[in-house]
PDB file of C-alpha atoms in Angstrom:
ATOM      1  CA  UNK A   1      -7.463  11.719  -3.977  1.00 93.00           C
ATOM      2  CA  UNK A   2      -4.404   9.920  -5.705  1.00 97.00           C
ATOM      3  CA  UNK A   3      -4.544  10.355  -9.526  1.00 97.00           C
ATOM      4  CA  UNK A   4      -1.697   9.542 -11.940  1.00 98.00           C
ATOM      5  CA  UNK A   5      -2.148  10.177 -15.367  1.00 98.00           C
ATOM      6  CA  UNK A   6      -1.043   8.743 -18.424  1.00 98.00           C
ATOM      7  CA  UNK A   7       2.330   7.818 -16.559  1.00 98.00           C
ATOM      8  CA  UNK A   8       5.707   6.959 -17.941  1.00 98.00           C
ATOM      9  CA  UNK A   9       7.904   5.678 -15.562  1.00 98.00           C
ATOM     10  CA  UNK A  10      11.140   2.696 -15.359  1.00 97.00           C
ATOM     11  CA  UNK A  11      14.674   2.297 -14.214  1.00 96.00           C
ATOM     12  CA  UNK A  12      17.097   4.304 -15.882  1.00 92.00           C
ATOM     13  CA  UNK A  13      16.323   4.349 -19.312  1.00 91.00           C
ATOM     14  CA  UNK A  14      14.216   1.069 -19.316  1.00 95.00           C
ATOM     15  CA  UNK A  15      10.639   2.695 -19.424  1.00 97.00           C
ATOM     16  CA  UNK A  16       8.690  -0.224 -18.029  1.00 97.00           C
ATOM     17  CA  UNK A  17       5.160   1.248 -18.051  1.00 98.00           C
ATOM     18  CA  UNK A  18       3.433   3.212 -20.327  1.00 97.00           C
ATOM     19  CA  UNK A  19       0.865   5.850 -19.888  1.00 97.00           C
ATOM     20  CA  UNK A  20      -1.346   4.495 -17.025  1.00 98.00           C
ATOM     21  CA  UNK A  21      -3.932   6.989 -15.878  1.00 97.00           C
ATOM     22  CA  UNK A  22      -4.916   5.726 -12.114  1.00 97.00           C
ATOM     23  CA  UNK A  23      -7.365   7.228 -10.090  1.00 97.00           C
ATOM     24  CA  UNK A  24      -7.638   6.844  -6.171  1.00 96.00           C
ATOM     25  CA  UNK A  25     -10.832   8.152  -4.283  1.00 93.00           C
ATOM     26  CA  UNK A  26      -9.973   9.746  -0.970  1.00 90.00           C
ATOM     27  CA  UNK A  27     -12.299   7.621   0.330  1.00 89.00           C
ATOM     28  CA  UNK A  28     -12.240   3.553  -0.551  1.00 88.00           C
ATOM     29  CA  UNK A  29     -10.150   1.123  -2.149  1.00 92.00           C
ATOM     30  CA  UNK A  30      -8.642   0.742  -5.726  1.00 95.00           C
ATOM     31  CA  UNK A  31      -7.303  -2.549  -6.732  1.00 94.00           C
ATOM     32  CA  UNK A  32      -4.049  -3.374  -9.637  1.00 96.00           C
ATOM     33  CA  UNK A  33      -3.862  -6.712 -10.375  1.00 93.00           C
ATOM     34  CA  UNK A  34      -1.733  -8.020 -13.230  1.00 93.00           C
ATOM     35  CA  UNK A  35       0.957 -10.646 -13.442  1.00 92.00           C
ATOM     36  CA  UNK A  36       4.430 -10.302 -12.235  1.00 90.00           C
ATOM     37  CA  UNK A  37       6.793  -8.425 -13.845  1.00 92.00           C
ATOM     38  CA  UNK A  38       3.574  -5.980 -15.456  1.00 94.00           C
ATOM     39  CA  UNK A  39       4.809  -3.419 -13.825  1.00 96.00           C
ATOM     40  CA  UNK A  40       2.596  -3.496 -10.809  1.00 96.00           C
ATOM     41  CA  UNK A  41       5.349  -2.700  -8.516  1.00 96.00           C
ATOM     42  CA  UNK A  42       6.940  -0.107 -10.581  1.00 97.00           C
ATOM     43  CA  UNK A  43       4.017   2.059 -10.994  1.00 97.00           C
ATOM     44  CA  UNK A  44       2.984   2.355  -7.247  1.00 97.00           C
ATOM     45  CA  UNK A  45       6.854   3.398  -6.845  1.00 97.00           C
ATOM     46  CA  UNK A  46       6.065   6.144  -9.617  1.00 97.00           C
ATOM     47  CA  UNK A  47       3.037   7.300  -7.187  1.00 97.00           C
ATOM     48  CA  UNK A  48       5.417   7.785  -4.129  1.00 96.00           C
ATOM     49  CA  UNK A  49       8.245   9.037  -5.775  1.00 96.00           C
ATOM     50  CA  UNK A  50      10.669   6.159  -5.773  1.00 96.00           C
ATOM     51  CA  UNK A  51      10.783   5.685  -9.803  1.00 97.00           C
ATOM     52  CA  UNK A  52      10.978   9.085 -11.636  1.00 96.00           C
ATOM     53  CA  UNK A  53       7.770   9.931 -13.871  1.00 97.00           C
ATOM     54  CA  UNK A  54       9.174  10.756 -17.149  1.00 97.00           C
ATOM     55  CA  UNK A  55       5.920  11.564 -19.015  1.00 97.00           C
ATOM     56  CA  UNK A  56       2.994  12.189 -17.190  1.00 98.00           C
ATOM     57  CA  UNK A  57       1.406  13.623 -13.805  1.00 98.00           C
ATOM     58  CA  UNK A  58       0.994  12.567 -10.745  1.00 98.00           C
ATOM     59  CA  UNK A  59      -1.470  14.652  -8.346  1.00 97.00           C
ATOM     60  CA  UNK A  60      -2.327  14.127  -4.731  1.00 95.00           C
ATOM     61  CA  UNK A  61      -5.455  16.355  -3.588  1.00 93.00           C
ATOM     62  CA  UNK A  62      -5.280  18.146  -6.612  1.00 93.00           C
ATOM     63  CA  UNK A  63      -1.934  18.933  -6.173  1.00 94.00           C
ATOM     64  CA  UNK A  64       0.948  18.131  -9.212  1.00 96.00           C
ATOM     65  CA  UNK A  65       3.381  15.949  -6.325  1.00 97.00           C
ATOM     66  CA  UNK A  66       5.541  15.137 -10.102  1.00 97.00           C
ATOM     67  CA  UNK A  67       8.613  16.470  -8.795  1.00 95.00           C
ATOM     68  CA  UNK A  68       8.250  15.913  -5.635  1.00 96.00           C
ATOM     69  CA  UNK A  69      10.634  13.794  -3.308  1.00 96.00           C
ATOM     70  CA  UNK A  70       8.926  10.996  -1.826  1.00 95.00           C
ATOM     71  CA  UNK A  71       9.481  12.533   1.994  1.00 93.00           C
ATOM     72  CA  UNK A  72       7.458  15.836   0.951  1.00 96.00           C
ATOM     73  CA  UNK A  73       4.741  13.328  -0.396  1.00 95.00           C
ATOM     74  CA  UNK A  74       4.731  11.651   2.921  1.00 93.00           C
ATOM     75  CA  UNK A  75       4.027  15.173   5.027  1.00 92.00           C
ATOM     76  CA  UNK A  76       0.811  15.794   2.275  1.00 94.00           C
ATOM     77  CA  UNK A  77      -0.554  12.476   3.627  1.00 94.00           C
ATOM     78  CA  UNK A  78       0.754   9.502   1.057  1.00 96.00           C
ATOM     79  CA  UNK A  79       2.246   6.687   3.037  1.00 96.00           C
ATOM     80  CA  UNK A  80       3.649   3.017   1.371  1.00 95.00           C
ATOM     81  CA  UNK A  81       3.903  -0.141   2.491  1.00 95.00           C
ATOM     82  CA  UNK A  82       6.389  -2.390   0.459  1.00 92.00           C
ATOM     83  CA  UNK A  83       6.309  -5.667  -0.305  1.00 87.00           C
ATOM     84  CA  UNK A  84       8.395  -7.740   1.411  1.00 78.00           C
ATOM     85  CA  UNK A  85       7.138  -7.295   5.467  1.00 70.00           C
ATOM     86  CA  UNK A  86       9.924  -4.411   5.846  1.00 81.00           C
ATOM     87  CA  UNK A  87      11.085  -3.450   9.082  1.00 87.00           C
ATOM     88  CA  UNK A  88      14.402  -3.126  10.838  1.00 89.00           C
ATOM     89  CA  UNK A  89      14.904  -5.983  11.941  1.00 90.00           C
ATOM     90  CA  UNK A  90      17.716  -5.671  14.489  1.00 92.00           C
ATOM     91  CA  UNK A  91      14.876  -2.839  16.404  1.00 95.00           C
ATOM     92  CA  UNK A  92      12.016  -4.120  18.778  1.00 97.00           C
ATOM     93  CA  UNK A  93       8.857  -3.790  17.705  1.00 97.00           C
ATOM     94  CA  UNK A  94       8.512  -0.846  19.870  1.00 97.00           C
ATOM     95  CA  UNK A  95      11.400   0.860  18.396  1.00 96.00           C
ATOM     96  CA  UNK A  96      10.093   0.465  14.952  1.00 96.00           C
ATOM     97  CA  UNK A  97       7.180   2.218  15.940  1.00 96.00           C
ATOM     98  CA  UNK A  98       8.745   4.410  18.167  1.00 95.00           C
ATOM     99  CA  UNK A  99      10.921   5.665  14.921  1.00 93.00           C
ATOM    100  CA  UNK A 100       7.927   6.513  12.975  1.00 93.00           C
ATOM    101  CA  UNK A 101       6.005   8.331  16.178  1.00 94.00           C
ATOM    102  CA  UNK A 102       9.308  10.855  17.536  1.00 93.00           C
ATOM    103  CA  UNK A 103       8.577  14.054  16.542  1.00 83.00           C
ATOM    104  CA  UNK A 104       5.133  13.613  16.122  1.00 88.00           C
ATOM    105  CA  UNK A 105       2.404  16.001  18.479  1.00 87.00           C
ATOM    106  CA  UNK A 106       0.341  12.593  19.011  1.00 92.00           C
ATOM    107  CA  UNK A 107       3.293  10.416  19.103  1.00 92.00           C
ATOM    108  CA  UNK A 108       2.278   7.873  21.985  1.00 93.00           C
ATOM    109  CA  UNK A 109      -1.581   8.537  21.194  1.00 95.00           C
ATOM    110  CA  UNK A 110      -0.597   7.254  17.743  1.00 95.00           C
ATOM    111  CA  UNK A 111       1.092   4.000  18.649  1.00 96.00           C
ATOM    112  CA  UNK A 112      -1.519   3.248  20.497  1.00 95.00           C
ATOM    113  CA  UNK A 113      -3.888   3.374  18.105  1.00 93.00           C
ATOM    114  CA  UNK A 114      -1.804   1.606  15.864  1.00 94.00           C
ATOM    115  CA  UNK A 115      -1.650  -1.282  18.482  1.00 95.00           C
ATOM    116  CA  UNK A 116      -5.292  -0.918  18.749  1.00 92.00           C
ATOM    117  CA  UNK A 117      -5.885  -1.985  14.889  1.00 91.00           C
ATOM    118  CA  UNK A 118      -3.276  -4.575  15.610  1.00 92.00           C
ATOM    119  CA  UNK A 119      -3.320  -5.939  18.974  1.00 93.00           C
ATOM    120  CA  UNK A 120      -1.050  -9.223  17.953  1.00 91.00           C
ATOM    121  CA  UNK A 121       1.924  -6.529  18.177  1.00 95.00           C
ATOM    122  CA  UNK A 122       1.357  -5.625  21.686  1.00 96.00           C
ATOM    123  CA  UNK A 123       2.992  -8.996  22.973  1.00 95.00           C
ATOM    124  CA  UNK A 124       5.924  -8.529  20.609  1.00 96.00           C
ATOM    125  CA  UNK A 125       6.884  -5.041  21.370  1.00 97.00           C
ATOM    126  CA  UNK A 126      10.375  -6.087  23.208  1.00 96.00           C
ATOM    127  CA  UNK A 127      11.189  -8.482  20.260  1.00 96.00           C
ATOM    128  CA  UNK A 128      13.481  -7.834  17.898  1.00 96.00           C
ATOM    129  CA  UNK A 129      11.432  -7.108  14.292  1.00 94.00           C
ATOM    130  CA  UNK A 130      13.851  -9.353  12.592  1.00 93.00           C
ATOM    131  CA  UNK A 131      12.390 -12.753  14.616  1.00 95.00           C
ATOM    132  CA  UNK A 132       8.763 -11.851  14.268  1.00 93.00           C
ATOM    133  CA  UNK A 133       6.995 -14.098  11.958  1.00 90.00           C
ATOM    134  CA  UNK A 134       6.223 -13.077   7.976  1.00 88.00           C
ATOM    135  CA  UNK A 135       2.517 -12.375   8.979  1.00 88.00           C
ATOM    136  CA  UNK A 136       3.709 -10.435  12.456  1.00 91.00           C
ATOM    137  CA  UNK A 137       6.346  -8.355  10.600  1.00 92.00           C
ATOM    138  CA  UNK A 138       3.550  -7.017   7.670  1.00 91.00           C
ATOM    139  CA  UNK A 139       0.952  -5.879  10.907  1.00 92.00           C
ATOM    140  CA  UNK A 140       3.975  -4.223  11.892  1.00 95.00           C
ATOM    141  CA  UNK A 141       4.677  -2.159   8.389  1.00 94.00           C
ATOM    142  CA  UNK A 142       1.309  -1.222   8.120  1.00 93.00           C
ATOM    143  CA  UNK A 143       1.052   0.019  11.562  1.00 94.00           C
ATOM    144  CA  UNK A 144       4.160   2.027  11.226  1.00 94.00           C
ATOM    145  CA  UNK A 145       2.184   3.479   8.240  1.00 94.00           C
ATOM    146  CA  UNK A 146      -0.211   4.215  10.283  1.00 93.00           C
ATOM    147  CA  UNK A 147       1.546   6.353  12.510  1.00 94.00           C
ATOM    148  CA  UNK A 148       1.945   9.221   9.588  1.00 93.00           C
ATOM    149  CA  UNK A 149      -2.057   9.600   9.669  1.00 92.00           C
ATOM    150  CA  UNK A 150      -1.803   9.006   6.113  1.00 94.00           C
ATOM    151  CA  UNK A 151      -5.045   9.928   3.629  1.00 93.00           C
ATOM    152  CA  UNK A 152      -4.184   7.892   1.118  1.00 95.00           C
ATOM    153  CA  UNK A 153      -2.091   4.235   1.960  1.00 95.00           C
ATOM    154  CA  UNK A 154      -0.562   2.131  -1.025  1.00 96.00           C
ATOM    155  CA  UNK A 155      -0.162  -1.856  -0.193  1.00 95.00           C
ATOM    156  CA  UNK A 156       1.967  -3.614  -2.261  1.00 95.00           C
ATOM    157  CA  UNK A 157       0.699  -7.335  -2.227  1.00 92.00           C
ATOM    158  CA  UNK A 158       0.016  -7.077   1.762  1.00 89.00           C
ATOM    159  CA  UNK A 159      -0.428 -11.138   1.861  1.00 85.00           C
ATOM    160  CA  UNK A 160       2.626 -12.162   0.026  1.00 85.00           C
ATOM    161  CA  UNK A 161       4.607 -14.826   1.690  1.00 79.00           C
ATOM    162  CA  UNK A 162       2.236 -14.881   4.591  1.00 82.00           C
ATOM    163  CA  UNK A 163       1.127 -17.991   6.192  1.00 79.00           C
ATOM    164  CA  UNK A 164      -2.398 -18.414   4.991  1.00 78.00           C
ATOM    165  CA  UNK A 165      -3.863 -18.367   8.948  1.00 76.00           C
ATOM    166  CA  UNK A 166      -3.305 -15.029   9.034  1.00 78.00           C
ATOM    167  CA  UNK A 167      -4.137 -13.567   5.218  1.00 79.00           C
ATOM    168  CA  UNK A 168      -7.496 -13.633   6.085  1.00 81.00           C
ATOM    169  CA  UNK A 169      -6.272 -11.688   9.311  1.00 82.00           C
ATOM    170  CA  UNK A 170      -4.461  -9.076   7.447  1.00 82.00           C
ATOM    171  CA  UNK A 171      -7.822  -8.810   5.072  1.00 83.00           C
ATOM    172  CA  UNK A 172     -10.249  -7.844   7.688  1.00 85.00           C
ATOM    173  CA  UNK A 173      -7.707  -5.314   9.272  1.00 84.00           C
ATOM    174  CA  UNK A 174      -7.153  -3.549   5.459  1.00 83.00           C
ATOM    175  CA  UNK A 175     -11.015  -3.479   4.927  1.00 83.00           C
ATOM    176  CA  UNK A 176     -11.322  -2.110   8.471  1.00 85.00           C
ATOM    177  CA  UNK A 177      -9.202   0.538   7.730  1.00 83.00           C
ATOM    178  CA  UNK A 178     -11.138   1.718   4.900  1.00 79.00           C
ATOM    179  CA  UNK A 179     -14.385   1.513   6.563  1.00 81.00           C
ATOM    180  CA  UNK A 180     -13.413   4.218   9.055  1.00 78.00           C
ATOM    181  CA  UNK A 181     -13.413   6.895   6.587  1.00 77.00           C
ATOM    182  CA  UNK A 182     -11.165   9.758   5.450  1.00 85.00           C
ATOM    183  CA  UNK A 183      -8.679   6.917   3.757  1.00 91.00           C
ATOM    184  CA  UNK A 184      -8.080   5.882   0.420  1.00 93.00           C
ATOM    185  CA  UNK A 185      -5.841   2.637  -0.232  1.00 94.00           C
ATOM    186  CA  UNK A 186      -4.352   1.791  -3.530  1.00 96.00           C
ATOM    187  CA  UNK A 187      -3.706  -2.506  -3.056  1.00 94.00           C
ATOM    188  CA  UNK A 188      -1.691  -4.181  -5.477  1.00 94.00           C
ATOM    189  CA  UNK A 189      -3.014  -8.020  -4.439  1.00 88.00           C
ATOM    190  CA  UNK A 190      -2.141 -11.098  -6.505  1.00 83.00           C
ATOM    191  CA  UNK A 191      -5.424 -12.521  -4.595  1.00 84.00           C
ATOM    192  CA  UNK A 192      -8.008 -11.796  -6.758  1.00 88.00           C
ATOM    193  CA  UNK A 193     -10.730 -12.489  -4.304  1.00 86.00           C
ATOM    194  CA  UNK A 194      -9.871 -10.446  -1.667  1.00 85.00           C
ATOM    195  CA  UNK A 195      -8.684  -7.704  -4.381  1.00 88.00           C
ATOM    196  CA  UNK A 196     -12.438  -7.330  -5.431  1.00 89.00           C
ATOM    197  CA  UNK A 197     -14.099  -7.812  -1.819  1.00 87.00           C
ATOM    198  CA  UNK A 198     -12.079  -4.602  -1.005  1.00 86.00           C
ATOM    199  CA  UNK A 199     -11.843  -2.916  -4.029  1.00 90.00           C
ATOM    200  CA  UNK A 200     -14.278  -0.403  -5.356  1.00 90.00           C
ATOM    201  CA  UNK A 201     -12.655  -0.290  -8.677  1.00 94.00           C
ATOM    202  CA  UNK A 202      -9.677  -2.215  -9.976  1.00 94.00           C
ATOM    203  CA  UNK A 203      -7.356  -1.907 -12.984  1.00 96.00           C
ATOM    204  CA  UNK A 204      -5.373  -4.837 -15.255  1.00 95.00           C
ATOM    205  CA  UNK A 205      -2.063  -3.936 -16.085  1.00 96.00           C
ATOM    206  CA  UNK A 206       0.014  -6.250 -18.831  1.00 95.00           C
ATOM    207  CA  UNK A 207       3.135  -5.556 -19.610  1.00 95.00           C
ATOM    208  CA  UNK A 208       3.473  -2.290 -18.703  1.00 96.00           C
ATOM    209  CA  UNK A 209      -0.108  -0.832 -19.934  1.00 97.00           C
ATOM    210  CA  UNK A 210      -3.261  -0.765 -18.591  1.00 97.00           C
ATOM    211  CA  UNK A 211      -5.966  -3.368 -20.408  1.00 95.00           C
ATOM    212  CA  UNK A 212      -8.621  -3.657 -18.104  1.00 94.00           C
ATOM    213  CA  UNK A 213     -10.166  -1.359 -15.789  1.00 94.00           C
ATOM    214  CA  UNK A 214     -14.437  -1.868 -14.006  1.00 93.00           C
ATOM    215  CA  UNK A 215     -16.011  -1.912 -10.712  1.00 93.00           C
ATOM    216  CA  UNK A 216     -15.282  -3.499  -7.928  1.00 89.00           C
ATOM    217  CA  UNK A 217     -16.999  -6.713  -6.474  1.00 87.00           C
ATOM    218  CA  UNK A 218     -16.841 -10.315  -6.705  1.00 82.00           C
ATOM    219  CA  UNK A 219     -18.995 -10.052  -9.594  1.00 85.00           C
ATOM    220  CA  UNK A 220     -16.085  -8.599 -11.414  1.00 88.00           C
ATOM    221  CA  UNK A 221     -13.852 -11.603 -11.098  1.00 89.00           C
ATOM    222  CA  UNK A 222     -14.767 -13.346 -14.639  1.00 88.00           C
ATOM    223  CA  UNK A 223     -13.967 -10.166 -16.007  1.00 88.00           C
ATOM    224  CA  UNK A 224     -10.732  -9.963 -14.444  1.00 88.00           C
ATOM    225  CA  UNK A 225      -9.440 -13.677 -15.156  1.00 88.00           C
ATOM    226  CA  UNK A 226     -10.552 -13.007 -19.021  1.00 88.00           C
ATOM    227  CA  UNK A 227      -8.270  -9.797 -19.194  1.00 85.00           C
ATOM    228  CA  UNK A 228      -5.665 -11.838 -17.503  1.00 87.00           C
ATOM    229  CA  UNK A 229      -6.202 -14.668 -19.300  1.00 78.00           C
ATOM    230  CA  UNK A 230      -6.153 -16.820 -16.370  1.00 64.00           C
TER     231      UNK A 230
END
């Protein structure tokens, strides 16, 4: 279980949001939606570590992971996926993978059931990450996720700048994911449709604070378009 509560958190000494309490079952999906620049971004980075929590908690199993560097929140199970398809792009496939799986007991067994949840990758594994396509390189980031054997996966807008014949691709394989068990995913998705279908609970954030918060479900969707103002 992922909880952050009542979270401060910015760049320097820009405090960009403003006491959001989050909480992430270790089982399921939890859903932030909000416009850009609410902070969306910048609050997941507070949950791994990347932006420094300056008032607040931030616990992982129980555990205060505050102070924490964001590679000793990795070993306790927390693994991110950025947005932006990251990857190095002047690796293969196979090397990007291969990076995340040395050193690791199951290493191989890993990849391969990595490539198993995203078979598109096994054709591409002697290509260079860089000249895979949008949609190709984000299978690849979250099967490098993967690899950790994370409990608890954060997705930051997993279908931007994807070519729309794979988003619904990239939707199955997230809800997938959660439907084996033993994972909880925190999704940041500007897709408010999808957001709900996955999400057992989501949360508004506007300008740096949380306004809205319910169940999940396509019922929801009114709701959220109303605290959006959409």
């Amino acid at each position: 279980m992922l909880e952050l509560r009542n979270v401060n958190t910015g760049y320097g000494r820009s405090t960009v949001v403003y006491g959001a309490s989050v909480d992430v079952p270790s089982e399921g999906v939890v859903a932030i939606m909000g416009h850009n620049g609410a902070g969306k971004t910048t609050l997941l980075r507070a949950a791994v570590g990347l932006c420094k929590v300056t008032k607040g908690s931030v616990f992982l199993d129980g555990e205060g992971v505050t102070s924490l560097r964001p590679s000793a929140r990795v070993a306790r199970g927390l693994a991110y996926v950025p947005q932006g398809q990251q990857s190095f792009g002047q690796l293969t496939t196979m090397e990007n993978l291969q990076l995340v799986a040395d050193g690791r007991q199951r290493g191989k067994q890993l990849i391969d059931e990595s490539l198993d949840m995203f078979p598109a990758l096994t054709e591409l594994l002697t290509r260079k990450a860089g000249l895979l396509s949008g949609g190709q390189r984000q299978q690849l980031a979250i099967a490098r996720a993967l690899i950790t054997e994370p409990r608890m996966l954060i997705l930051d807008e997993p279908t931007e700048g994807i070519q729309p014949s794979v988003v619904k691709e990239i939707e199955e394989k997230i809800l997938a994911l959660t439907q084996r068990g033993n994972l909880g995913v925190l999704l940041v998705e500007q897709h408010i449709g999808f957001a709900l279908r996955a999400a057992h609970r989501y949360y508004v954030i506007e300008a740096g604070r949380i306004t809205a918060s319910g169940a999940g479900g396509t019922g929801a969707a009114d709701e959220v378009r109303s605290a959006m103002a959409i």
